[in-house]
Amino acid sequence: MSVLVYTESDQGNLKKGAFEVASYAKAVADQLGTTVTALAINASNTNELGNYGVNKVLTVNNNDLNSFSAKVYANVVKQAAEKENAQVVIVSSSADSKYLAPLLAVSLNAGYASNVIEAPSNTAPFTVKRNAFTNKAFEVTQINTNVKIIGVSNNAFGLVENSASATSEDFSPAIEASTVTVEAVDKATDKVTIADADVVVSGGRGLKGPENWGMIEELADVLGAATACSKPVSDLGWRPHSEHVGQTGKPVASNLYIAIGISGAIQHLAGVNASKVKVVINTDAEAPFFKAADYGVVGDAFTVVPQLIEKLKAFKAQQ
Amino acid sequence: MNILVCISHVPDTTSKINFSENNTKFDTNGVQFVINPNDEFGLTRAMWFKEKQGAKVTVVNVGGAETEPTLRKALAIGADAAIRVNAAATDGFSVAKQLAKVATDGGYDLIIAGRESIDYNGGMVPGMLAALLDANFVNNCIGLDVDGTTAKATREIDGGKETVATSLPLVVGGQKGLVEESDLRIPNMRGIMMARQKPLTVVDGVETTDQTTSVSFEKPAPKGAVKLVAEDNLDELISLLHNEAKVI
Ligand SMILES: Cc1cc2nc3c(=O)[nH]c(=O)nc-3n(C[C@H](O)[C@H](O)[C@H](O)COP(=O)(O)OP(=O)(O)OC[C@H]3O[C@@H](n4cnc5c(N)ncnc54)[C@H](O)[C@@H]3O)c2cc1C
Ligand SMILES: Nc1ncnc2c1ncn2[C@@H]1O[C@H](COP(=O)(O)O)[C@@H](O)[C@H]1O
C-alpha cells in the first residue's frame, strides 16, 4: 500500500505545483500510515521531492513521452499505481492533469474527486472537501471505491516542507502509441501561466482598449505575475481567449489577484474568488468588486497603475 | 456525421447558490436552469457541422423530467433529436456510463461534451465517456475541424494552445473558442415551434454504482469589509500587501 503522486514537469524541471501535490500526498500518507511514491516523467531535479515528504521517486525517462498525450500518460500513471499498490493517487489541477485524471479513473476503476482544497477530513469513509459551483460553495464528497484519485486545487494546500530522503528508482513502463498527435504548440515559454502564477494582474473593459495593456504587462512583470482579463475584453479581441478568467473562463486560485477596471460581475467573481487576497482598482466606489476584495483603491487606473509600478519597483529594489 | 452533444442542465450563471435539507441538497428554489455554457459552445459548433458539412445532431441529458425544457431549448437552437436518460445524475462516472450506452446504441462518431459543468465542476464526464468507449479524446477543445474520419483540434493548455491531429470516433471536452460568443444563437419563434415537433425520447438508465457520493455543502465564510487605500497613498497598499497579507 502507498500513496502515489504524479509530479509534473515542464522542460525537464518539476513545476512548483509538483511540490504542492507532493505535500498533499504526504498529508494523506500520514493519515493512512503509509509512504509517498512520486512518479516523474522526464524530469531532472527529482531529488527535491524529498523536501516535501516523498520517500521514493519512480523516474521515467523516455523520448516517446516528450509531448503530452493524456491517454499515454494516464497509462504510465496506471502502471505506476499498480506497481506501487497505490490506494490513493494524487494529481494536480493543471490542464494536463485534469485531462488525464478521468481516463486514469476509468482504467483503475477508481473514484475521482477534482478541485480538492484540504487534506481528507476522514479516511474511512474517505471524505474530501472540494470547490463546487465555481467557488460559490464547497462540496464534501465521499469516495466509495478501493482506489481513489484526488485532484488538488492549485494553491489550496500550499507547500509543506517535510524532509524525507527520497530514493530514486528507474521505471520503464510499457508505452503505447498515441492516437492524438500534437502537431504544434503555441506557448510563451518566458511568461508565467495563470495556472502556475502566485500573482495575477487582470484588466477589464475599464482600460478602454488593447493599446493600454502596456501598463498591465509592466505591472505583471514587476510582480512576476501572469496577466488575465475579463470576458468582454477577450470577446472584443483586445486580449487572447487564454487570458479570459471567470466562471466560463480559466479559474484563478492565486495568492494575489489584482483587478484593474473590472466591475466584479458575479460570473467574474465566481472564477477568481478562490484567490487568497484580492485588490481592486476602479474609478467607481460602487463597483461590486469592492465587496469581494480585501484591498481597494478608488481611482483612475491610468494614474494609479503607473504610480504603483514605480513604487513597486522601488520596493523590490530594497528587498 | 452523426453527432451527439451532451447537455448538462445547470443553474444560470447569476444564480445565488443555497442549500436545503440541512445543507445536503442544492436548493433549486427560484433558480433558473440553462444549458451549461461550455455545452452551448459545443452545440453551436455541431450546428455549424450540420449546416456546412451535413450532420445529424442529437442532444442528450442524463437527468429527471425537470431537465426537458433545457433539451427543448437545444432543439429550438437547431438540434434534430433529443434523448433524456431517466436517471439521477449523482456521480460523474455513473453519468458517463449512461452516456456510453446512448453513444454505443446510436453509433455516434463525434461526441461533443463540455470541459466541465458549472455546477459541480467535476470535469470528469467527457474523459470517462471517452475511456468507456475507447474513443479518442481532446479536452479543453477550442477549435475543431473534421474531414471524413480525420479530425484536427485546437486545445487550450496552461499558458497557450496546441493543435492535435486525431480521428473519429472522438469525444471532445469543449469550451468557448469552439465558436465565438457572438456565434451563439438565441432560439427564435420558428425554432421554438419546430422544437415541439422534434422527437424527445426518454430511455431508462442502465444499472450503475456511484463511485462518489455528495455528502454535504458549505458556503464560504462571509468576507470582511474591504480596506480602502487613498490613491495618493500607494505606499500604504504596498505595505499592507507585504506586512499584513504577506503576498508580495
Ligand atoms: C453566461 C455568462 C458567462 C459569463 N462569464 C464570465 C466570465 O467567465 N468572466 C468574466 O469576466 N465575465 C463573464 N461574464 C460577463 C460578466 O457578466 C460581465 O459582463 C463582465 O465580467 C464585465 O467585464 P468588465 O468588468 O471588464 O467590464 P465592465 O462591467 O464594463 O466594467 C468596467 C469597470 O471599469 C471601471 N472603470 C472604467 N474606467 C476606469 C478607469 N479609468 N480606471 C479604473 N476603472 C475604470 C468601471 O467603473 C467599471 O466598474 C459572463 C456573462 C454571462 C451572461
Ligand atoms: N447529466 C448529464 N447529462 C448529459 N451530459 C452531461 C451530464 N453531466 C455532465 N455532462 C457532460 O459532461 C460535461 C462535463 O461535465 P462534468 O464532468 O460534470 O463537469 C458537461 O459539459 C456535459 O457536456
mmCIF file of N, CA, C and O in Angstrom, chain A residues 222-257:
data_model
loop_
_atom_site.group_PDB
_atom_site.id
_atom_site.type_symbol
_atom_site.label_atom_id
_atom_site.label_comp_id
_atom_site.label_asym_id
_atom_site.label_seq_id
_atom_site.Cartn_x
_atom_site.Cartn_y
_atom_site.Cartn_z
ATOM 1 N N VAL A 222 6.813 43.399 -12.970
ATOM 2 C CA VAL A 222 7.425 43.782 -11.695
ATOM 3 C C VAL A 222 7.094 42.747 -10.624
ATOM 4 O O VAL A 222 7.912 42.436 -9.764
ATOM 5 N N LEU A 223 5.887 42.215 -10.681
ATOM 6 C CA LEU A 223 5.436 41.278 -9.645
ATOM 7 C C LEU A 223 5.699 39.814 -10.006
ATOM 8 O O LEU A 223 5.355 38.914 -9.244
ATOM 9 N N GLY A 224 6.259 39.563 -11.156
ATOM 10 C CA GLY A 224 6.438 38.179 -11.606
ATOM 11 C C GLY A 224 5.093 37.502 -11.796
ATOM 12 O O GLY A 224 4.914 36.323 -11.515
ATOM 13 N N ALA A 225 4.123 38.285 -12.256
ATOM 14 C CA ALA A 225 2.733 37.813 -12.311
ATOM 15 C C ALA A 225 2.333 37.387 -13.717
ATOM 16 O O ALA A 225 2.977 37.745 -14.701
ATOM 17 N N ALA A 226 1.227 36.645 -13.781
ATOM 18 C CA ALA A 226 0.601 36.336 -15.065
ATOM 19 C C ALA A 226 -0.431 37.420 -15.352
ATOM 20 O O ALA A 226 -0.959 38.030 -14.427
ATOM 21 N N THR A 227 -0.726 37.641 -16.638
ATOM 22 C CA THR A 227 -1.776 38.599 -16.983
ATOM 23 C C THR A 227 -3.069 37.860 -17.333
ATOM 24 O O THR A 227 -3.042 36.754 -17.869
ATOM 25 N N ALA A 228 -4.188 38.507 -16.995
ATOM 26 C CA ALA A 228 -5.501 37.917 -17.263
ATOM 27 C C ALA A 228 -6.446 39.038 -17.667
ATOM 28 O O ALA A 228 -6.067 40.210 -17.659
ATOM 29 N N CYS A 229 -7.685 38.673 -18.030
ATOM 30 C CA CYS A 229 -8.648 39.718 -18.387
ATOM 31 C C CYS A 229 -10.073 39.225 -18.155
ATOM 32 O O CYS A 229 -10.309 38.041 -17.951
ATOM 33 N N SER A 230 -11.009 40.164 -18.181
ATOM 34 C CA SER A 230 -12.430 39.805 -18.055
ATOM 35 C C SER A 230 -12.928 39.278 -19.402
ATOM 36 O O SER A 230 -12.270 39.428 -20.431
ATOM 37 N N LYS A 231 -14.119 38.710 -19.384
ATOM 38 C CA LYS A 231 -14.658 38.092 -20.596
ATOM 39 C C LYS A 231 -14.871 39.083 -21.738
ATOM 40 O O LYS A 231 -14.461 38.795 -22.867
ATOM 41 N N PRO A 232 -15.503 40.262 -21.483
ATOM 42 C CA PRO A 232 -15.695 41.168 -22.637
ATOM 43 C C PRO A 232 -14.380 41.560 -23.302
ATOM 44 O O PRO A 232 -14.328 41.729 -24.515
ATOM 45 N N VAL A 233 -13.334 41.668 -22.512
ATOM 46 C CA VAL A 233 -12.035 42.047 -23.079
ATOM 47 C C VAL A 233 -11.552 40.993 -24.079
ATOM 48 O O VAL A 233 -11.035 41.333 -25.153
ATOM 49 N N SER A 234 -11.774 39.703 -23.768
ATOM 50 C CA SER A 234 -11.356 38.692 -24.750
ATOM 51 C C SER A 234 -12.372 38.573 -25.880
ATOM 52 O O SER A 234 -12.005 38.352 -27.028
ATOM 53 N N ASP A 235 -13.664 38.779 -25.565
ATOM 54 C CA ASP A 235 -14.672 38.750 -26.642
ATOM 55 C C ASP A 235 -14.418 39.867 -27.661
ATOM 56 O O ASP A 235 -14.660 39.702 -28.851
ATOM 57 N N LEU A 236 -13.939 41.025 -27.162
ATOM 58 C CA LEU A 236 -13.665 42.152 -28.058
ATOM 59 C C LEU A 236 -12.359 41.959 -28.826
ATOM 60 O O LEU A 236 -12.024 42.783 -29.687
ATOM 61 N N GLY A 237 -11.632 40.904 -28.474
ATOM 62 C CA GLY A 237 -10.372 40.638 -29.166
ATOM 63 C C GLY A 237 -9.220 41.511 -28.680
ATOM 64 O O GLY A 237 -8.172 41.557 -29.311
ATOM 65 N N TRP A 238 -9.393 42.196 -27.538
ATOM 66 C CA TRP A 238 -8.289 43.021 -27.018
ATOM 67 C C TRP A 238 -7.170 42.132 -26.491
ATOM 68 O O TRP A 238 -6.017 42.501 -26.511
ATOM 69 N N ARG A 239 -7.566 40.969 -25.946
ATOM 70 C CA ARG A 239 -6.605 40.019 -25.380
ATOM 71 C C ARG A 239 -6.994 38.616 -25.830
ATOM 72 O O ARG A 239 -8.154 38.372 -26.163
ATOM 73 N N PRO A 240 -6.029 37.672 -25.831
ATOM 74 C CA PRO A 240 -6.352 36.303 -26.267
ATOM 75 C C PRO A 240 -7.341 35.594 -25.333
ATOM 76 O O PRO A 240 -7.406 35.908 -24.140
ATOM 77 N N HIS A 241 -8.076 34.649 -25.898
ATOM 78 C CA HIS A 241 -9.021 33.841 -25.121
ATOM 79 C C HIS A 241 -8.396 33.218 -23.898
ATOM 80 O O HIS A 241 -9.041 33.056 -22.880
ATOM 81 N N SER A 242 -7.143 32.827 -24.044
ATOM 82 C CA SER A 242 -6.494 32.094 -22.949
ATOM 83 C C SER A 242 -6.337 32.958 -21.707
ATOM 84 O O SER A 242 -6.050 32.445 -20.640
ATOM 85 N N GLU A 243 -6.551 34.278 -21.834
ATOM 86 C CA GLU A 243 -6.441 35.137 -20.645
ATOM 87 C C GLU A 243 -7.792 35.358 -19.968
ATOM 88 O O GLU A 243 -7.862 35.934 -18.879
ATOM 89 N N HIS A 244 -8.863 34.929 -20.601
ATOM 90 C CA HIS A 244 -10.201 35.138 -20.037
ATOM 91 C C HIS A 244 -10.384 34.307 -18.759
ATOM 92 O O HIS A 244 -10.270 33.093 -18.787
ATOM 93 N N VAL A 245 -10.650 34.994 -17.656
ATOM 94 C CA VAL A 245 -10.861 34.286 -16.395
ATOM 95 C C VAL A 245 -12.284 34.510 -15.904
ATOM 96 O O VAL A 245 -12.941 35.474 -16.277
ATOM 97 N N GLY A 246 -12.752 33.593 -15.075
ATOM 98 C CA GLY A 246 -14.105 33.721 -14.541
ATOM 99 C C GLY A 246 -14.822 32.395 -14.621
ATOM 100 O O GLY A 246 -14.223 31.365 -14.922
ATOM 101 N N GLN A 247 -16.112 32.454 -14.386
ATOM 102 C CA GLN A 247 -16.907 31.229 -14.319
ATOM 103 C C GLN A 247 -16.844 30.435 -15.626
ATOM 104 O O GLN A 247 -16.824 29.214 -15.606
ATOM 105 N N THR A 248 -16.833 31.136 -16.750
ATOM 106 C CA THR A 248 -16.786 30.432 -18.031
ATOM 107 C C THR A 248 -15.399 30.513 -18.658
ATOM 108 O O THR A 248 -15.209 30.093 -19.794
ATOM 109 N N GLY A 249 -14.451 31.075 -17.942
ATOM 110 C CA GLY A 249 -13.082 31.127 -18.443
ATOM 111 C C GLY A 249 -12.183 30.299 -17.555
ATOM 112 O O GLY A 249 -12.614 29.320 -16.956
ATOM 113 N N LYS A 250 -10.930 30.698 -17.484
ATOM 114 C CA LYS A 250 -9.999 29.959 -16.621
ATOM 115 C C LYS A 250 -10.274 30.286 -15.164
ATOM 116 O O LYS A 250 -10.572 31.427 -14.835
ATOM 117 N N PRO A 251 -10.138 29.290 -14.301
ATOM 118 C CA PRO A 251 -10.244 29.593 -12.881
ATOM 119 C C PRO A 251 -8.929 30.207 -12.387
ATOM 120 O O PRO A 251 -7.870 29.877 -12.893
ATOM 121 N N VAL A 252 -9.032 31.106 -11.433
ATOM 122 C CA VAL A 252 -7.823 31.678 -10.835
ATOM 123 C C VAL A 252 -7.800 31.330 -9.356
ATOM 124 O O VAL A 252 -8.786 31.545 -8.650
ATOM 125 N N ALA A 253 -6.692 30.783 -8.903
ATOM 126 C CA ALA A 253 -6.545 30.477 -7.482
ATOM 127 C C ALA A 253 -5.155 30.924 -7.046
ATOM 128 O O ALA A 253 -4.383 30.152 -6.516
ATOM 129 N N SER A 254 -4.849 32.184 -7.293
ATOM 130 C CA SER A 254 -3.516 32.694 -6.973
ATOM 131 C C SER A 254 -3.482 33.195 -5.529
ATOM 132 O O SER A 254 -4.516 33.283 -4.872
ATOM 133 N N ASN A 255 -2.297 33.558 -5.059
ATOM 134 C CA ASN A 255 -2.212 34.167 -3.731
ATOM 135 C C ASN A 255 -2.697 35.606 -3.774
ATOM 136 O O ASN A 255 -3.268 36.103 -2.825
ATOM 137 N N LEU A 256 -2.413 36.271 -4.883
ATOM 138 C CA LEU A 256 -2.804 37.685 -5.027
ATOM 139 C C LEU A 256 -3.427 37.886 -6.405
ATOM 140 O O LEU A 256 -2.852 37.480 -7.419
ATOM 141 N N TYR A 257 -4.608 38.518 -6.430
ATOM 142 C CA TYR A 257 -5.285 38.825 -7.689
ATOM 143 C C TYR A 257 -5.549 40.322 -7.719
ATOM 144 O O TYR A 257 -6.193 40.853 -6.810
#
